[in-house]
Coordinates of C-alpha atoms in Angstrom, one line a residue:
Chain A
M1 CA 19.3 -32.7 2.0
L2 CA 22.1 -30.4 2.9
I3 CA 22.6 -29.6 -0.7
K4 CA 18.9 -28.8 -1.0
K5 CA 19.2 -26.4 1.8
I6 CA 22.2 -24.6 0.5
L7 CA 21.5 -24.7 -3.1
P8 CA 18.4 -22.9 -4.5
K9 CA 15.6 -25.3 -5.3
Q10 CA 15.8 -25.0 -9.0
L11 CA 19.5 -25.9 -9.1
T12 CA 18.9 -29.3 -7.6
F13 CA 16.8 -30.0 -10.7
L14 CA 18.4 -27.9 -13.4
I15 CA 22.1 -28.5 -13.8
V16 CA 24.2 -26.6 -16.3
L17 CA 26.3 -29.4 -17.6
S18 CA 28.9 -27.5 -19.5
V19 CA 29.7 -24.3 -21.2
L20 CA 30.5 -24.7 -24.8
L21 CA 33.0 -21.9 -25.4
L22 CA 34.1 -22.5 -28.8
M23 CA 35.2 -19.0 -29.6
S24 CA 38.7 -18.4 -30.7
N25 CA 40.6 -15.4 -29.4
S26 CA 40.7 -13.8 -32.8
S27 CA 37.0 -14.1 -33.3
L28 CA 36.5 -12.4 -29.9
L29 CA 38.1 -9.3 -31.3
A30 CA 36.0 -9.5 -34.4
Q31 CA 32.7 -9.5 -32.3
E32 CA 32.5 -5.9 -31.6
S33 CA 30.1 -5.3 -34.4
L34 CA 27.5 -7.3 -32.5
K35 CA 27.9 -5.5 -29.2
I36 CA 25.1 -3.1 -28.4
D37 CA 25.5 0.2 -26.5
I38 CA 22.0 0.2 -25.0
F39 CA 22.8 3.4 -23.1
G40 CA 23.8 5.2 -26.3
P41 CA 21.6 8.0 -27.6
G42 CA 20.4 6.0 -30.6
Q43 CA 20.7 2.3 -30.2
D44 CA 21.2 -0.1 -33.2
Q45 CA 18.9 -3.0 -33.8
I46 CA 20.2 -6.6 -34.3
N47 CA 18.1 -8.9 -36.5
I48 CA 17.9 -12.2 -34.7
F49 CA 16.5 -15.5 -35.9
I50 CA 15.8 -18.6 -33.8
A51 CA 15.9 -21.7 -35.9
P52 CA 13.4 -24.6 -35.3
A53 CA 14.7 -27.1 -32.7
L54 CA 16.6 -30.2 -33.9
P55 CA 16.9 -33.6 -32.3
L56 CA 20.3 -34.6 -31.0
G57 CA 21.2 -38.3 -31.1
H58 CA 17.9 -39.4 -32.7
D59 CA 16.4 -38.6 -36.1
V60 CA 13.1 -37.5 -34.8
F61 CA 11.7 -36.1 -31.5
Q62 CA 9.8 -38.5 -29.3
D63 CA 7.7 -35.4 -28.4
N64 CA 7.9 -32.2 -30.3
E65 CA 5.9 -30.1 -27.7
H66 CA 8.9 -29.3 -25.4
P67 CA 11.3 -28.4 -28.2
E68 CA 8.6 -26.1 -29.7
R69 CA 8.1 -24.5 -26.3
I70 CA 11.8 -23.8 -25.9
R71 CA 11.8 -22.0 -29.3
N72 CA 8.6 -20.0 -28.5
L73 CA 9.9 -19.0 -25.1
L74 CA 13.2 -17.9 -26.5
R75 CA 11.3 -15.7 -29.0
Q76 CA 9.1 -14.3 -26.3
N77 CA 12.0 -13.5 -24.0
L78 CA 14.2 -11.9 -26.6
R79 CA 11.2 -9.9 -27.9
L80 CA 11.4 -8.0 -24.6
L81 CA 14.8 -6.6 -25.7
P82 CA 14.0 -3.6 -27.9
F83 CA 17.5 -3.8 -29.6
L84 CA 16.7 -7.2 -31.0
R85 CA 14.3 -7.6 -34.0
D86 CA 12.8 -11.1 -34.3
T87 CA 13.0 -12.3 -37.9
R88 CA 10.0 -14.3 -39.0
D89 CA 10.3 -17.7 -40.7
A90 CA 9.0 -16.4 -44.0
E91 CA 11.7 -13.8 -44.2
I92 CA 14.4 -16.5 -44.5
L93 CA 15.3 -17.1 -48.1
G94 CA 15.3 -20.8 -48.7
G95 CA 13.3 -21.6 -45.6
P96 CA 14.0 -21.3 -41.8
E97 CA 15.5 -24.8 -41.3
V98 CA 19.2 -25.5 -40.4
A99 CA 20.9 -28.8 -41.2
G100 CA 22.4 -29.1 -37.7
V101 CA 22.9 -27.1 -34.6
R102 CA 26.7 -26.7 -34.9
G103 CA 28.4 -24.1 -37.0
A104 CA 29.8 -26.6 -39.4
D105 CA 26.2 -27.7 -40.3
I106 CA 24.8 -24.3 -40.9
D107 CA 24.5 -22.6 -44.3
F108 CA 25.2 -19.1 -43.0
R109 CA 24.8 -17.5 -46.5
K110 CA 21.1 -17.8 -46.6
F111 CA 20.8 -16.1 -43.2
N112 CA 23.2 -13.5 -44.3
L113 CA 21.2 -12.8 -47.4
S114 CA 18.1 -12.6 -45.2
R115 CA 19.8 -9.9 -43.2
V116 CA 20.0 -12.0 -40.0
D117 CA 22.7 -10.7 -37.7
M118 CA 22.4 -13.4 -35.1
L119 CA 21.2 -17.0 -35.4
I120 CA 20.3 -19.2 -32.4
T121 CA 20.0 -23.0 -32.7
I122 CA 18.3 -25.4 -30.4
G123 CA 19.4 -29.0 -30.0
V124 CA 17.4 -31.4 -27.8
D125 CA 18.4 -34.9 -26.8
Q126 CA 15.4 -36.7 -25.4
Q127 CA 17.2 -40.0 -24.7
A128 CA 17.5 -39.2 -21.0
G129 CA 13.7 -38.6 -20.8
L130 CA 11.5 -35.6 -21.4
P131 CA 12.1 -32.7 -21.9
G132 CA 15.7 -33.8 -22.3
S133 CA 19.2 -32.4 -22.6
V134 CA 19.2 -29.1 -24.4
E135 CA 22.0 -27.2 -26.2
L136 CA 21.5 -23.6 -27.1
R137 CA 24.0 -21.8 -29.4
A138 CA 24.2 -18.2 -30.6
F139 CA 26.0 -17.5 -33.9
E140 CA 27.2 -14.3 -35.4
V141 CA 26.1 -14.8 -39.0
F142 CA 28.5 -12.5 -40.8
G143 CA 31.5 -13.9 -39.0
Q144 CA 30.0 -17.4 -39.1
R145 CA 31.1 -18.2 -35.6
M146 CA 29.5 -19.2 -32.3
V147 CA 29.5 -16.5 -29.7
L148 CA 27.7 -18.3 -26.9
G149 CA 27.0 -22.0 -26.3
K150 CA 25.2 -23.6 -23.3
A151 CA 24.1 -27.1 -22.5
Y152 CA 21.4 -27.9 -19.9
T153 CA 19.7 -30.9 -18.5
V154 CA 16.0 -30.3 -17.9
H155 CA 14.2 -32.8 -15.7
E156 CA 10.8 -31.1 -15.5
P157 CA 8.8 -29.1 -18.0
D158 CA 8.5 -26.3 -15.4
Q159 CA 12.2 -25.8 -15.6
I160 CA 12.2 -24.9 -19.3
H161 CA 11.3 -21.2 -18.8
L162 CA 14.1 -20.9 -16.2
M163 CA 16.6 -22.4 -18.6
V164 CA 15.5 -20.0 -21.4
R165 CA 15.8 -17.1 -19.0
R166 CA 19.3 -18.1 -18.0
F167 CA 20.4 -18.4 -21.6
C168 CA 18.8 -15.0 -22.4
A169 CA 20.6 -13.5 -19.5
E170 CA 23.9 -14.8 -20.8
L171 CA 23.1 -13.5 -24.3
M172 CA 22.1 -10.1 -23.1
D173 CA 25.2 -9.9 -20.9
Y174 CA 27.3 -10.8 -24.0
L175 CA 25.6 -8.2 -26.2
T176 CA 25.3 -5.3 -23.7
G177 CA 27.3 -6.1 -20.6
H178 CA 24.1 -6.2 -18.5
G179 CA 22.2 -9.5 -18.1
G180 CA 20.3 -8.8 -14.9
F181 CA 17.0 -8.1 -16.7
F182 CA 16.2 -11.8 -17.1
Q183 CA 17.1 -12.4 -13.4
A184 CA 14.5 -9.8 -12.4
K185 CA 11.5 -10.3 -10.2
I186 CA 9.0 -7.5 -10.2
A187 CA 6.9 -6.8 -7.1
F188 CA 3.6 -5.0 -7.6
E189 CA 0.2 -4.3 -6.1
R190 CA -2.7 -6.2 -7.4
K191 CA -6.3 -5.1 -6.6
H192 CA -9.4 -7.2 -6.1
D193 CA -12.5 -5.4 -5.0
D194 CA -11.3 -3.2 -2.1
I195 CA -8.3 -5.3 -1.3
K196 CA -4.8 -4.9 -2.6
E197 CA -2.1 -7.5 -2.0
I198 CA 1.5 -7.7 -3.0
W199 CA 2.5 -10.0 -5.8
T200 CA 5.7 -10.9 -7.7
V201 CA 6.3 -11.9 -11.3
T202 CA 9.1 -12.1 -13.9
P203 CA 9.2 -9.5 -16.7
L204 CA 7.8 -12.2 -19.0
G205 CA 4.9 -12.9 -16.7
H206 CA 6.2 -16.2 -15.2
D207 CA 6.2 -17.3 -11.6
L208 CA 3.2 -15.1 -10.8
R209 CA 2.9 -15.3 -7.1
R210 CA 0.9 -13.6 -4.3
I211 CA 3.2 -13.0 -1.3
T212 CA 0.8 -11.3 1.1
S213 CA -2.6 -12.5 2.3
L214 CA -3.5 -9.6 4.6
N215 CA -7.1 -8.9 3.4
A216 CA -6.2 -5.3 3.5
I217 CA -4.7 -2.5 1.4
A218 CA -1.0 -3.2 0.7
L219 CA 0.8 -0.5 -1.3
S220 CA 4.2 0.7 -2.7
P221 CA 6.2 -2.5 -2.5
E222 CA 10.0 -2.1 -2.5
W223 CA 12.7 -4.8 -2.6
S224 CA 15.7 -4.8 -0.3
P225 CA 19.1 -4.7 -2.2
D226 CA 19.6 -8.4 -1.4
S227 CA 16.1 -9.2 -2.5
E228 CA 15.5 -10.9 0.8
K229 CA 12.7 -8.5 1.9
I230 CA 9.9 -6.5 0.4
A231 CA 8.7 -3.5 2.4
F232 CA 5.3 -1.9 1.8
T233 CA 2.6 0.4 3.2
L234 CA -0.2 -1.4 5.0
L235 CA -3.6 0.2 5.5
K236 CA -5.5 -1.9 8.1
D237 CA -7.3 -1.4 11.3
N238 CA -7.7 2.4 11.0
R239 CA -4.0 3.0 10.6
N240 CA -1.0 3.1 8.3
S241 CA 1.7 0.6 9.1
L242 CA 4.9 -0.7 7.6
G243 CA 4.7 -4.3 6.3
V244 CA 7.8 -6.3 5.7
W245 CA 7.8 -9.6 3.9
T246 CA 10.8 -11.9 4.3
R247 CA 11.7 -14.3 1.6
S248 CA 13.4 -16.9 3.8
T249 CA 10.4 -17.3 6.2
D250 CA 7.7 -16.3 3.6
E251 CA 6.1 -14.3 6.4
V252 CA 5.0 -10.7 6.8
S253 CA 5.8 -8.6 9.9
V254 CA 3.9 -5.4 10.7
Y255 CA 5.6 -2.4 12.3
N256 CA 3.8 0.7 13.7
L257 CA 5.7 4.0 13.4
P258 CA 5.2 7.4 15.0
G259 CA 2.5 9.6 13.4
N260 CA -0.4 8.6 11.2
T261 CA 1.2 7.8 7.8
V262 CA 3.6 5.3 6.4
I263 CA 4.2 6.2 2.8
S264 CA 6.5 5.0 0.0
P265 CA 9.2 2.9 1.8
A266 CA 12.5 2.7 -0.2
F267 CA 15.7 0.8 0.6
A268 CA 19.0 2.5 0.2
P269 CA 21.9 0.5 -1.3
D270 CA 23.3 -0.2 2.1
G271 CA 20.1 -1.9 3.1
R272 CA 18.7 0.9 5.3
L273 CA 15.0 1.6 4.8
S274 CA 13.7 5.1 4.3
V275 CA 10.0 6.0 4.5
S276 CA 7.8 9.0 4.6
I277 CA 6.1 9.4 8.0
D278 CA 4.6 12.3 9.9
P279 CA 5.7 12.4 13.5
M280 CA 5.9 16.2 13.3
G281 CA 2.4 16.4 11.7
R282 CA 3.6 16.5 8.1
P283 CA 4.9 13.8 5.8
D284 CA 8.7 13.9 6.0
I285 CA 11.3 11.3 4.9
Y286 CA 13.1 9.4 7.7
W287 CA 15.6 6.6 8.0
L288 CA 14.5 3.6 9.9
D289 CA 17.0 1.6 12.0
R290 CA 17.6 -2.1 11.4
D291 CA 14.7 -3.0 13.6
F292 CA 12.4 -0.8 11.5
R293 CA 12.1 1.9 14.1
M294 CA 12.2 5.6 13.4
D295 CA 15.7 6.9 13.1
K296 CA 16.9 10.4 12.0
A297 CA 15.2 12.6 9.4
I298 CA 16.5 12.8 5.9
M299 CA 14.2 15.5 4.7
E300 CA 12.1 17.7 6.9
H301 CA 10.0 20.4 5.5
W302 CA 6.5 21.9 6.2
A303 CA 5.3 20.5 2.9
I304 CA 4.7 17.0 1.8
D305 CA 7.9 14.9 1.1
V306 CA 7.4 11.4 -0.3
S307 CA 8.6 8.8 -2.7
P308 CA 12.4 8.6 -2.0
S309 CA 14.5 6.8 -4.6
F310 CA 18.3 6.1 -4.3
D311 CA 21.0 5.8 -6.8
R312 CA 23.5 2.9 -6.7
S313 CA 26.0 4.9 -4.7
G314 CA 23.5 5.9 -2.1
N315 CA 24.6 9.5 -2.4
K316 CA 21.7 10.8 -4.3
M317 CA 18.0 10.6 -3.3
A318 CA 15.2 11.7 -5.6
F319 CA 11.9 12.6 -4.0
A320 CA 8.6 14.4 -4.6
S321 CA 7.8 17.5 -2.6
G322 CA 4.9 19.9 -2.5
R323 CA 7.1 22.7 -1.2
L324 CA 6.5 24.9 -4.2
G325 CA 2.8 24.7 -3.9
N326 CA 2.5 21.8 -6.3
P327 CA 4.3 18.5 -6.3
H328 CA 7.7 18.7 -8.0
I329 CA 10.7 16.4 -8.2
F330 CA 13.9 17.1 -6.3
V331 CA 17.2 15.4 -5.8
I332 CA 19.2 15.7 -2.6
N333 CA 22.9 15.0 -2.4
L334 CA 23.1 13.2 0.9
A335 CA 26.8 14.0 1.4
T336 CA 26.4 17.7 1.0
N337 CA 22.6 18.1 1.8
Q338 CA 22.3 20.1 -1.4
V339 CA 18.9 20.0 -2.9
Q340 CA 18.5 20.2 -6.7
R341 CA 15.2 21.0 -8.3
V342 CA 14.5 18.6 -11.2
T343 CA 11.2 19.5 -12.7
Y344 CA 10.2 23.0 -13.9
D345 CA 7.4 22.2 -16.3
G346 CA 3.9 20.9 -15.4
R347 CA 2.0 21.4 -12.1
Y348 CA 2.0 17.9 -10.9
N349 CA 5.2 15.8 -11.0
T350 CA 5.4 12.8 -8.7
N351 CA 6.8 9.2 -8.4
P352 CA 10.5 9.8 -9.1
T353 CA 12.8 6.9 -9.8
I354 CA 16.5 7.7 -10.1
S355 CA 18.7 5.6 -12.4
P356 CA 21.4 3.5 -10.6
D357 CA 24.2 5.6 -12.1
G358 CA 22.5 8.7 -10.6
R359 CA 22.3 10.5 -13.9
Y360 CA 18.6 10.2 -14.9
V361 CA 15.3 10.7 -13.0
A362 CA 12.1 9.3 -14.5
F363 CA 8.9 10.5 -13.0
T364 CA 5.1 10.9 -13.6
R365 CA 3.7 14.2 -14.9
Q366 CA 0.1 15.1 -15.1
T367 CA -0.7 16.4 -18.6
P368 CA -4.0 17.6 -20.1
D369 CA -4.3 14.1 -21.6
G370 CA -3.5 12.2 -18.4
H371 CA -0.3 11.2 -16.6
R372 CA 2.8 10.4 -18.6
I373 CA 6.3 9.2 -17.9
F374 CA 9.1 11.7 -18.4
L375 CA 12.8 11.5 -18.0
T376 CA 15.3 14.2 -17.0
D377 CA 19.0 14.1 -17.6
L378 CA 20.4 15.6 -14.4
E379 CA 23.6 16.6 -16.1
T380 CA 22.1 18.5 -18.9
G381 CA 18.7 19.3 -17.5
R382 CA 17.2 18.0 -20.7
E383 CA 13.8 16.4 -20.5
R384 CA 12.0 13.9 -22.7
Q385 CA 8.7 12.2 -22.7
L386 CA 8.9 8.4 -22.5
S387 CA 5.3 7.3 -22.6
F388 CA 2.3 8.6 -24.5
G389 CA -0.8 6.9 -23.0
P390 CA -3.7 6.9 -23.6
G391 CA -5.1 6.9 -20.1
N392 CA -2.6 7.3 -17.3
D393 CA 1.0 6.1 -17.2
E394 CA 2.3 6.1 -13.7
D395 CA 4.7 4.6 -11.1
P396 CA 7.9 4.4 -13.2
S397 CA 10.7 2.2 -11.8
F398 CA 14.2 1.9 -13.1
A399 CA 15.5 -1.6 -13.4
P400 CA 18.9 -2.3 -11.8
D401 CA 20.5 -2.3 -15.3
G402 CA 19.5 1.4 -15.7
Y403 CA 18.0 0.5 -19.1
F404 CA 14.5 -0.9 -18.6
I405 CA 11.8 1.1 -16.9
A406 CA 8.6 -0.6 -15.6
F407 CA 5.4 1.5 -15.2
S408 CA 1.7 1.0 -14.7
S409 CA -0.9 2.2 -17.2
N410 CA -4.7 2.0 -17.6
R411 CA -4.4 2.6 -21.4
D412 CA -6.6 -0.4 -22.1
G413 CA -9.1 0.4 -19.3
R414 CA -7.5 -1.6 -16.6
Y415 CA -4.2 -0.9 -14.8
R416 CA -1.5 -3.2 -16.0
L417 CA 2.3 -3.3 -15.9
Y418 CA 4.4 -2.3 -18.9
L419 CA 8.1 -2.3 -19.8
T420 CA 9.8 0.5 -21.7
T421 CA 13.4 1.7 -21.7
R422 CA 15.0 4.9 -20.9
N423 CA 15.1 5.5 -24.7
G424 CA 11.3 5.4 -24.7
D425 CA 10.9 2.2 -26.6
S426 CA 7.4 0.9 -27.3
P427 CA 5.8 -0.4 -24.1
I428 CA 5.5 -4.2 -23.7
I429 CA 2.9 -5.6 -21.4
I430 CA 3.9 -7.7 -18.4
P431 CA 1.2 -10.4 -17.9
T432 CA 0.0 -10.2 -14.3
G433 CA -3.4 -12.0 -14.3
D434 CA -6.7 -10.5 -13.1
G435 CA -7.2 -7.3 -11.2
H436 CA -5.5 -3.9 -11.5
A437 CA -1.7 -4.1 -11.3
T438 CA 0.2 -1.1 -10.2
A439 CA 3.4 0.1 -8.5
P440 CA 6.1 -2.1 -10.1
A441 CA 9.4 -2.5 -8.2
W442 CA 12.5 -4.4 -9.3
G443 CA 14.2 -7.1 -7.4
R444 CA 16.0 -10.2 -8.5
E445 CA 15.9 -13.9 -7.8
P446 CA 18.9 -14.8 -5.6
E447 CA 18.7 -18.5 -6.6
F448 CA 18.7 -17.6 -10.3
Chain B
M1 CA -60.7 40.1 115.3
N2 CA -57.4 40.6 113.6
Q3 CA -56.4 37.1 114.7
K4 CA -59.6 35.7 113.4
R5 CA -59.2 37.4 110.1
Y6 CA -55.7 36.1 109.9
F7 CA -56.9 32.5 110.5
I8 CA -59.6 32.9 107.9
L9 CA -57.0 34.1 105.4
L10 CA -54.7 31.3 106.2
A11 CA -57.6 28.8 105.8
L12 CA -58.5 30.3 102.5
L13 CA -54.9 30.2 101.4
A14 CA -54.7 26.6 102.4
A15 CA -57.9 25.8 100.6
L16 CA -56.5 27.5 97.5
V17 CA -53.3 25.5 97.7
L18 CA -55.3 22.3 98.1
S19 CA -57.6 23.1 95.3
F20 CA -54.5 23.5 92.9
G21 CA -53.2 20.1 94.0
C22 CA -56.6 18.4 93.3
G23 CA -56.9 20.1 89.9
K24 CA -53.6 18.7 88.8
Q25 CA -54.6 15.2 89.7
T26 CA -57.8 15.4 87.6
V27 CA -55.7 16.4 84.6
D28 CA -53.3 13.5 85.0
T29 CA -56.0 10.9 85.0
P30 CA -56.7 10.6 81.2
R31 CA -52.9 10.1 80.3
D32 CA -53.5 6.6 78.9
P33 CA -56.7 6.7 76.9
H34 CA -56.3 3.1 75.7
A35 CA -56.4 2.0 79.0
Q36 CA -60.0 3.0 78.9
L37 CA -60.5 1.8 75.1
S38 CA -62.3 -1.4 74.4
E39 CA -60.6 -4.4 72.7
E40 CA -62.7 -3.8 69.6
E41 CA -61.6 -0.1 69.4
R42 CA -58.0 -1.0 69.7
A43 CA -58.2 -3.5 66.8
R44 CA -60.0 -0.9 64.7
L45 CA -57.2 1.6 65.3
A46 CA -54.5 -0.9 64.5
E47 CA -56.3 -1.8 61.3
E48 CA -56.5 1.8 60.5
Q49 CA -52.8 2.3 61.1
R50 CA -51.9 -0.7 58.9
R51 CA -54.0 0.6 56.1
Q52 CA -52.4 4.0 56.3
E53 CA -48.9 2.4 56.3
M54 CA -49.9 0.3 53.2
E55 CA -51.1 3.3 51.4
R56 CA -47.9 5.1 52.2
Q57 CA -45.9 2.2 50.8
A58 CA -48.0 2.1 47.7
L59 CA -47.5 5.7 47.2
E60 CA -43.8 5.3 47.6
E61 CA -43.8 2.4 45.2
R62 CA -45.7 4.5 42.6
R63 CA -43.3 7.3 43.0
L64 CA -40.3 5.1 42.6
Q65 CA -41.9 3.4 39.6
E66 CA -42.5 6.8 38.0
E67 CA -39.0 7.8 38.6
R68 CA -37.8 4.6 37.0
L69 CA -40.0 5.2 34.0
A70 CA -38.7 8.7 33.7
R71 CA -35.2 7.6 33.9
E72 CA -35.9 4.9 31.3
R73 CA -37.5 7.5 29.0
D74 CA -34.5 9.7 29.4
R75 CA -32.2 6.8 28.6
V76 CA -34.1 5.8 25.5
S77 CA -34.2 9.3 24.3
D78 CA -30.5 9.7 25.0
E79 CA -29.8 6.5 23.0
Q80 CA -32.0 7.6 20.2
L81 CA -30.3 11.0 20.2
L82 CA -26.8 9.3 20.2
E83 CA -27.9 7.1 17.3
E84 CA -29.1 10.1 15.4
V85 CA -25.9 12.0 16.2
I86 CA -23.8 9.0 15.0
D87 CA -25.9 8.8 11.8
V88 CA -25.3 12.5 11.2
I89 CA -21.5 12.2 11.8
L90 CA -21.2 9.1 9.5
A91 CA -23.1 11.0 6.8
T92 CA -20.9 14.1 7.1
R93 CA -18.4 14.6 4.3
I94 CA -16.0 17.5 4.0
H95 CA -14.9 18.2 0.4
F96 CA -11.7 19.7 -0.9
A97 CA -10.4 21.3 -4.1
F98 CA -7.9 19.3 -6.3
D99 CA -4.5 19.0 -4.7
S100 CA -5.7 21.1 -1.7
Y101 CA -6.3 20.4 2.0
E102 CA -7.9 23.8 2.8
L103 CA -11.1 23.8 4.7
N104 CA -13.8 25.9 3.1
Q105 CA -16.6 27.7 4.9
E106 CA -19.0 24.8 4.5
A107 CA -16.4 22.4 5.8
R108 CA -15.9 24.5 8.9
S109 CA -19.6 24.7 9.7
E110 CA -19.8 20.9 9.3
L111 CA -16.9 20.5 11.7
Q112 CA -18.6 22.8 14.1
K113 CA -21.7 20.6 14.2
I114 CA -19.5 17.6 14.8
A115 CA -17.6 19.3 17.6
E116 CA -21.0 20.2 19.3
N117 CA -22.1 16.6 19.0
L118 CA -18.8 15.4 20.4
K119 CA -19.3 17.7 23.4
K120 CA -22.8 16.4 24.0
F121 CA -21.7 12.8 24.0
D122 CA -18.3 12.6 25.6
T123 CA -17.9 8.8 25.1
L124 CA -17.8 9.3 21.3
R125 CA -14.4 8.8 19.6
L126 CA -13.8 9.4 15.9
V127 CA -11.5 8.3 13.2
I128 CA -11.0 11.0 10.5
E129 CA -10.4 9.5 7.1
G130 CA -8.6 11.5 4.4
H131 CA -9.4 10.6 0.8
C132 CA -8.3 11.8 -2.7
D133 CA -9.6 11.4 -6.2
E134 CA -7.8 9.1 -8.6
R135 CA -5.9 11.9 -10.3
G136 CA -2.5 12.4 -8.9
T137 CA -0.4 9.4 -7.9
A138 CA -1.0 7.0 -5.1
E139 CA 2.0 7.9 -2.9
Y140 CA 1.5 11.6 -3.1
N141 CA -2.2 11.2 -2.6
L142 CA -1.6 9.2 0.6
A143 CA 0.2 12.2 1.9
L144 CA -2.5 14.6 0.7
G145 CA -5.1 12.4 2.3
E146 CA -3.2 12.8 5.6
R147 CA -3.2 16.5 5.2
R148 CA -7.0 16.6 4.6
A149 CA -7.7 14.4 7.6
R150 CA -5.3 16.5 9.7
A151 CA -6.9 19.8 8.7
A152 CA -10.2 18.4 10.0
Y153 CA -8.5 17.1 13.1
E154 CA -6.8 20.4 13.9
F155 CA -10.0 22.3 13.4
L156 CA -11.9 20.0 15.8
I157 CA -9.2 20.5 18.4
L158 CA -9.4 24.3 18.0
L159 CA -13.1 23.9 18.7
G160 CA -12.3 22.2 22.0
V161 CA -12.5 18.5 21.2
P162 CA -9.8 16.6 23.2
S163 CA -7.2 15.1 20.9
Q164 CA -7.5 11.7 22.6
R165 CA -10.9 11.3 21.1
L166 CA -9.7 11.7 17.5
Q167 CA -7.6 9.5 15.3
I168 CA -6.4 10.1 11.7
I169 CA -6.0 7.7 8.8
S170 CA -5.2 8.5 5.1
Y171 CA -6.6 6.2 2.4
G172 CA -5.2 8.3 -0.4
E173 CA -7.1 7.3 -3.6
E174 CA -7.7 3.7 -2.4
R175 CA -11.4 4.1 -1.3
P176 CA -13.3 6.2 -3.9
L177 CA -17.0 6.8 -3.2
D178 CA -17.7 7.0 -6.9
P179 CA -15.4 4.9 -9.1
R180 CA -16.1 6.8 -12.3
S181 CA -13.6 9.1 -13.9
N182 CA -15.3 12.4 -14.3
E183 CA -15.4 15.8 -12.5
S184 CA -18.5 15.0 -10.3
A185 CA -17.0 11.7 -9.2
W186 CA -13.6 13.3 -8.5
A187 CA -15.3 16.1 -6.5
Q188 CA -17.2 13.4 -4.4
N189 CA -14.0 11.5 -3.8
R190 CA -11.8 14.4 -2.6
R191 CA -13.1 14.3 1.0
A192 CA -12.6 13.7 4.7
E193 CA -15.1 11.5 6.4
F194 CA -15.7 10.2 9.9
K195 CA -16.0 6.8 11.5
I196 CA -16.9 5.9 15.0
L197 CA -14.1 4.5 17.0
Q198 CA -15.3 1.6 19.2

């Protein structure tokens, strides 16, 4: 029981048995060709192929459903990475099968001829029951060597997607140095009739979960840096309040703040919460103290100031302000109080999100065709359009890796969540179930 | 002779004095007329008095009843008036231009009517709701909705409505009147409206 309390729930069921590091030192040096600089101006693409699962220990699977599911989930997960191209079975000369899951059993030449850069094999041992023990290996085809090997014991079918996400996190970390994407949990608003509640979901649409049942309008969710809390705006009983959901208790606390509004709560990296409130009769950005009471002002101005967003250092805060007559994006250096104007084009720029390294700001701009996501490089001032509709693309949110950007769009008639990257890769939909889904915010699963 | 005349005069004077005394006595005699009334007459008089008293009471009753009815009529008409005023307030909508919280002339005259009604019924308290159209983004629209509600709030205060009787809430773009995406729907949705605070 003690272990259950200390260890995350999933870990009591899913145990990583061993790490199969079969790489030699010399091969490590030769791996550089497969590393990807996802932050580079023009990223490369790696052709990846996931071989059909093979049984370990027995000649045939007792049940082929789970091995198939593992392969499909691997494909779905890795398709989310724009720098990987999924190679179809038909593209493999001589057929997609491999003789075994180990390097010695693989005919790398056919994959090399089929222009596959990385091969993943799946071995499943079902002797211990279903779904069984699973070994996942990633090979660099040209060098004919394994770059990543993991073994898992999966007791419940529900644990398969978690296992796949863990493997993908390792693989992405190997390729890019940033694996946090697969650890992510996205909080968002989901609308039913006049009600909006806060939900969470993984980028692949797993673990969809409603975390508030307030029968009210809950808006603008934002994770605390430790992912222990989600703060949000609550519209209920003729007032704006601050709602705070706590993971450990799974409960929501409601805080009333001075003034009439509670808009766009955002946590700073040190765990302090900022929020736009109007104690002086205009929406300004304030710090709250640890008990979620009003503290000192960050940004006071006669105009509207909303939507704070902090970089990883906590020194820079992007925000939207109507001080120039129309909403524009600004960044304040909190150490020097110097305010930098970010947007010069358009008449309606809102919803800024600053990259964790503090270099880029993505935001929503109203164009004649609808809202679109744009990105500005704060160092060069250069701007580029990341999304192209149709409909409205809104609410951009930088992932902690600084690479992915989630946003909401009604391009197919209903607001849904999409993933793109700061390079403007083709948006991928995040499944969120019924109702309009808006305002994505990144957090992570601590027990991952 | 003189003495005789003196006596005669004295006698006349005495007779005059005596005659005054006798006159007074005859006036005093009918001081208690009942004493001389018959039993039957007394009963008739008492009956008469009782009847008069009952009539007086009935009149008083009628007067009180009429007053009560008048008060009731006033109360009912006050309630009706209050209901009418509430209906008017609930139906009042103030409209704004895109990304604006400026009160136009029409909005000001609507607010003037609301202020007059609030002065007539000093128990009325209002929530002023600020709303936006779907264009623009949710967080900025929440701030813009606050500005719209506040513009109406401040104008009502200028017109003499005590601030304790008013409350503000912004719904941003969350409660559109018309869910469609066209100019006429947007114009309907950019509004401040009023709810009665219980």
